Short mmCIF file of C-alpha atoms in Angstrom, two decimals:
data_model
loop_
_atom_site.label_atom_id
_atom_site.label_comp_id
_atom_site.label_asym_id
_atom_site.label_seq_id
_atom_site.Cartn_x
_atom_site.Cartn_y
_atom_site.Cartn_z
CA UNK A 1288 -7.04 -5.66 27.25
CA UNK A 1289 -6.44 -6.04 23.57
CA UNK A 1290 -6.58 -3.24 20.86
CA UNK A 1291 -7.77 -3.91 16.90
CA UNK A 1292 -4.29 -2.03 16.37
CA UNK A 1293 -5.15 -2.14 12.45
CA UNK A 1294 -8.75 -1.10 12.92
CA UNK A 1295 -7.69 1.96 14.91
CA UNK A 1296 -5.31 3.13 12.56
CA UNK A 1297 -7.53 3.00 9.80
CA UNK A 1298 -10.05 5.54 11.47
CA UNK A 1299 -6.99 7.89 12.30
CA UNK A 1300 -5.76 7.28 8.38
CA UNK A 1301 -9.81 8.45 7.46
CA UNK A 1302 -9.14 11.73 9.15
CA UNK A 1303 -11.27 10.64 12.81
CA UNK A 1304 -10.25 10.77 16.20
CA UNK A 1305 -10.41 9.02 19.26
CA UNK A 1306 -12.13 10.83 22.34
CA UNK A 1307 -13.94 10.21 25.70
CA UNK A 1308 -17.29 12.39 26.59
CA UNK A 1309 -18.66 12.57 30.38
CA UNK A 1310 -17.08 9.31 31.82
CA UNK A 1311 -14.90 6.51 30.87
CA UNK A 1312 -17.54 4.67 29.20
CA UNK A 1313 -18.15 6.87 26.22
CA UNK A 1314 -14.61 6.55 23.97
CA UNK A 1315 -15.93 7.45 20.30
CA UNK A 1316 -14.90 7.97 17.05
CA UNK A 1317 -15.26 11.80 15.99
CA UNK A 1318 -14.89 14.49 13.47
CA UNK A 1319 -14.92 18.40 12.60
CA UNK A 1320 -15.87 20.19 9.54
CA UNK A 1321 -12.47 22.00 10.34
CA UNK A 1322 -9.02 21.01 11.03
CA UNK A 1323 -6.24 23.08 12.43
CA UNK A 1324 -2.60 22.37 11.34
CA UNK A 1325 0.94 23.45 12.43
CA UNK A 1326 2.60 24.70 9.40
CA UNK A 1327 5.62 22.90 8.13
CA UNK A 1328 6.90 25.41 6.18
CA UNK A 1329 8.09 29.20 6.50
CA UNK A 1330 4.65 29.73 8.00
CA UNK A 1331 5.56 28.41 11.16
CA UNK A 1332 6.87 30.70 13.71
CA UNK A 1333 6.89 31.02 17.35
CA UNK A 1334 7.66 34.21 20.12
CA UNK A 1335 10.89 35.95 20.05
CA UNK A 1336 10.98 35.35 24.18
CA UNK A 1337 11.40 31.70 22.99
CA UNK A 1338 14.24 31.94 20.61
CA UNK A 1339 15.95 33.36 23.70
CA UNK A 1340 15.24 29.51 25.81
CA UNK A 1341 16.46 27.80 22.69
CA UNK A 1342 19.11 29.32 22.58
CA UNK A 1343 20.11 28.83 26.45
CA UNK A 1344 20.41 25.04 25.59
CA UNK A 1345 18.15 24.34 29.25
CA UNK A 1346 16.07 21.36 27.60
CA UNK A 1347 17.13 17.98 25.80
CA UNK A 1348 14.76 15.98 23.90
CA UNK A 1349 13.61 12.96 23.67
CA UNK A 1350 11.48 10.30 21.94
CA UNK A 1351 9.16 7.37 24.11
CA UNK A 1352 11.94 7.76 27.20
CA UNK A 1353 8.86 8.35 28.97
CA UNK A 1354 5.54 7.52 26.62
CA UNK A 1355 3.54 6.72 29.48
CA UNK A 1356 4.48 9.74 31.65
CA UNK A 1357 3.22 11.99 28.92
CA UNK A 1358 -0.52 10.31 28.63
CA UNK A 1359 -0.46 10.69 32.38
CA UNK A 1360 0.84 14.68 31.56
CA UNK A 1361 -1.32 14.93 28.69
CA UNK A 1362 -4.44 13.38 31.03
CA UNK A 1363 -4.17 15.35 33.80
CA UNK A 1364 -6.52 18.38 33.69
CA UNK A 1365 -9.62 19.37 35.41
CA UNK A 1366 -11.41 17.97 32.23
CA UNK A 1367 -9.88 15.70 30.05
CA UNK A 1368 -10.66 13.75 27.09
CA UNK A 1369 -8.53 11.17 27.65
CA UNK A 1370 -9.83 8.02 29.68
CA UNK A 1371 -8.47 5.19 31.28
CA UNK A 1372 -9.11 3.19 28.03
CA UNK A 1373 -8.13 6.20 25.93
CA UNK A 1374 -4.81 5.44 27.85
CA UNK A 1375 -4.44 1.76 27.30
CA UNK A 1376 -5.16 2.31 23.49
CA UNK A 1377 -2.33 5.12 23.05
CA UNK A 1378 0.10 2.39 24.71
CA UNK A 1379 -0.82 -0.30 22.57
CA UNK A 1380 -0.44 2.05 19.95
CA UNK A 1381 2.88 3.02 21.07
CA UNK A 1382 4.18 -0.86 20.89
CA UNK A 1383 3.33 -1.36 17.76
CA UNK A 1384 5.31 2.06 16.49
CA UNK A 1385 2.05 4.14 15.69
CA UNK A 1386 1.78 6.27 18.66
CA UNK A 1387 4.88 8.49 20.05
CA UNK A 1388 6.05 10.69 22.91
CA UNK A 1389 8.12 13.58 22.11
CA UNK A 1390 9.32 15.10 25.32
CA UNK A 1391 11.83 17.88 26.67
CA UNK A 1392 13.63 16.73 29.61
CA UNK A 1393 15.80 19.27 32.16
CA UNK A 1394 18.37 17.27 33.54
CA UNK A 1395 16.21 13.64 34.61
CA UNK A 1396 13.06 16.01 35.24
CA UNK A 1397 10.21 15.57 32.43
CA UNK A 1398 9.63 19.17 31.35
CA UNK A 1399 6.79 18.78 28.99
CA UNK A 1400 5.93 16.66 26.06
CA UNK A 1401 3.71 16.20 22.89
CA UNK A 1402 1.97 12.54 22.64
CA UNK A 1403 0.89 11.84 18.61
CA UNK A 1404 0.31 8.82 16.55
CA UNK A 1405 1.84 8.73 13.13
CA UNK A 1406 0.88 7.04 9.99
CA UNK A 1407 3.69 7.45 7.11
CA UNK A 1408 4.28 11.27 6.71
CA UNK A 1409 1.40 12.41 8.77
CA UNK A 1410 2.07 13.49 12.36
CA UNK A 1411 -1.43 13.80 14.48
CA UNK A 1412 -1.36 15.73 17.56
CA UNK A 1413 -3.41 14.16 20.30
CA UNK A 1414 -2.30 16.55 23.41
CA UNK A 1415 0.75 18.63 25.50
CA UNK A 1416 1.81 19.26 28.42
CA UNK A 1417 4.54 20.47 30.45
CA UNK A 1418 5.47 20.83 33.94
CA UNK A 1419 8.46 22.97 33.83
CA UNK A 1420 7.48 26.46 31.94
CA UNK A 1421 8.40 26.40 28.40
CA UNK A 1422 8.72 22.49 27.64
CA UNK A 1423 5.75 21.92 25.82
CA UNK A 1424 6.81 24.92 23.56
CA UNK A 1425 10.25 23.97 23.25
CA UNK A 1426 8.87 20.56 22.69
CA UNK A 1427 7.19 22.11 19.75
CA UNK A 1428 9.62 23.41 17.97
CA UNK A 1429 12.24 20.85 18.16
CA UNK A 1430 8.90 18.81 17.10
CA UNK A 1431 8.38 20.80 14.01
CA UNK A 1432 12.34 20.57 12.92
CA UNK A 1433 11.93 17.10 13.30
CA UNK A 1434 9.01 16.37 10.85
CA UNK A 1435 10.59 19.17 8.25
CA UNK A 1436 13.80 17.43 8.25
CA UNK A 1437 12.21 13.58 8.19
CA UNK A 1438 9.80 15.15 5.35
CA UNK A 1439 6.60 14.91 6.64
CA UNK A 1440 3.70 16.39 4.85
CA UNK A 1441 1.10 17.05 7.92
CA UNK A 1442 1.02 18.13 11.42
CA UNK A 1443 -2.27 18.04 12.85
CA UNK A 1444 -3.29 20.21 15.44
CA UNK A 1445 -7.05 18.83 15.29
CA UNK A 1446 -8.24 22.11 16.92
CA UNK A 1447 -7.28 25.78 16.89
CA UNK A 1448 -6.37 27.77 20.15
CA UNK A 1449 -4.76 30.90 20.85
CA UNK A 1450 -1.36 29.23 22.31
CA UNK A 1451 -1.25 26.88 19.16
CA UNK A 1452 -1.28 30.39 16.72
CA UNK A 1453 1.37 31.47 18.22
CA UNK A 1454 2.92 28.77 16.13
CA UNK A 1455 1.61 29.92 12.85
CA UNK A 1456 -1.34 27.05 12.79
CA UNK A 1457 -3.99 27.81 10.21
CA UNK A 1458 -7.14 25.99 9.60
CA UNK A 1459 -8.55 23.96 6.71
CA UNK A 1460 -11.56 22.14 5.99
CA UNK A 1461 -12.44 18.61 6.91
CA UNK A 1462 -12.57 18.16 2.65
CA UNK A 1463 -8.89 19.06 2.30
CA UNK A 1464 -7.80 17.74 5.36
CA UNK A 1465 -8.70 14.44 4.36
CA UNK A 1466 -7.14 14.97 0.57
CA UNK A 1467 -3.91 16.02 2.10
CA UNK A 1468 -3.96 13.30 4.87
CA UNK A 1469 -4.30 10.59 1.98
CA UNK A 1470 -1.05 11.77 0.38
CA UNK A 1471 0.52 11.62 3.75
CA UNK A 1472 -0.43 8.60 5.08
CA UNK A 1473 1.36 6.93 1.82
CA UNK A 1474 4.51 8.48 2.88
CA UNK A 1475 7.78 6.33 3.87
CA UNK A 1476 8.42 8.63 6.49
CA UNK A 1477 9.90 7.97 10.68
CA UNK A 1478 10.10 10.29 13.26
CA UNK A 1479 12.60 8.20 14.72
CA UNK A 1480 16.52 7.73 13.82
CA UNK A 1481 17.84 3.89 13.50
CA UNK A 1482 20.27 4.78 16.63
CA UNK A 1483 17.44 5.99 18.93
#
C-alpha cells in the first residue's frame, strides 16, 4: 500500500499524532491540550540501580538493525494503539529516513527498543519496549545522549506516566509544544552518523 509520506509528516510537524481506536479501521489524526517531554538538559535523570547496568557494559545499541522487530515489540500488548496499517505507515516512514528504531541488543538478542519519527531537531516518541529487563531504559538513556550530542531541541514523550518520570519528563501545553516544535522541526539535525 502506498503512504502520502509528505502529507504524514506535515501532521507530525503540526504537533498531531497518528493512532488506532477499537479496531484496525479507525487510524486518526489526534491531539492533547498537554504534551509530556523528556528533558534534554540537566533535568533529565534516571535511577541510581541503572547507572549500575550502564556501567556493566551488558547492552549495545543500535539504530534500524531491527526497525520492524520493534513495531512488532512496540505492538504487542493486550491493547495497543498501533494497527496493522499503523505498522505499514511507520515502515514507509522508516524508508524514507523519517521514522527510526533505536534498540539495545545483548549479544544477537533484541533487548528492547524505542521506535520515533524525526523531523529536523525534533525527536517524537511513538512507543518502547523491551524483552530483556532494563533495555528499554538503557535504550533511553543512550537515546537521550544521542539527541544532546546531535543537538536536538525536543523529545516528545506525547504522554506522561510514572516509568517515563523517572526520567525527569515534565509536561507542557499543547500552545508551547507546538511553538517549540516549530523551532525544531527547522533544525539540520540526524540521529544517525554517516558510517552507520
Amino acid at each position: 500500500m502506498q503512504y502520502d509520506v509528505s502529507a504524514i509528516i506535515q501532521g507530525y510537524a503540526q504537533g498531531y499524532f497518528l493512532m488506532a481506536n477499537h479496531g484496525e479501521d479507525s487510524l486518526g489524526w489526534y491531539s492533547s491540550r498537554e504534551r509530556a517531554l523528556i528533558p534534554l538538559d540537566e533535568r533529565f535523570r534516571y535511577p541510581s540501580s541503572l547507572q549500575r547496568v550502564l556501567n556493566q557494559n551488558r547492552f549495545t545499541v543500535e539504530i534500524n538493525r531491527d526497525f520492524k522487530a520493534v513495531v512488532e515489540g512496540c505492538a504487542n500488548r493486550e491493547e495497543t494503539w498501533i494497527s496493522s496499517e499503523l505498522k505499514g505507515i511507520y515502515h514507509a516512514l522508516n524508508q524514507a529516513g523519517f521514522a527510526y528504531s533505536f534498540e539495545t541488543w545483548k549479544g544477537d538478542e533484541l533487548a528492547g527498543g524505542i521506535l520515533g519519527i524525526v523531523i529536523g531537531g525534533a525527536f517524537i516518541g511513538e512507543s518502547m519496549f523491551f524483552r530483556i529487563p532494563d533495555g528499554s531504559k538503557v535504550a533511553m538513556v543512550k537515546l537521550v545522549e544521542r539527541l544532546i550530542e546531535k543537538k536536538f531541541i525536543l523529545f516528545d514523550a506525547q504522554m506522561d506516566n510514572p516509568h517515563l518520570e523517572r526520567f525527569g519528563s515534565y509536561i507542557i501545553s499543547n500552545r508551547d509544544y507546538k511553538k517549540l516544535l516549530k523551532t525544531a522541526i527547522i533544525q539540520p539535525c540526524s540521529l544517525i552518523n554517516s558510517r552507520e
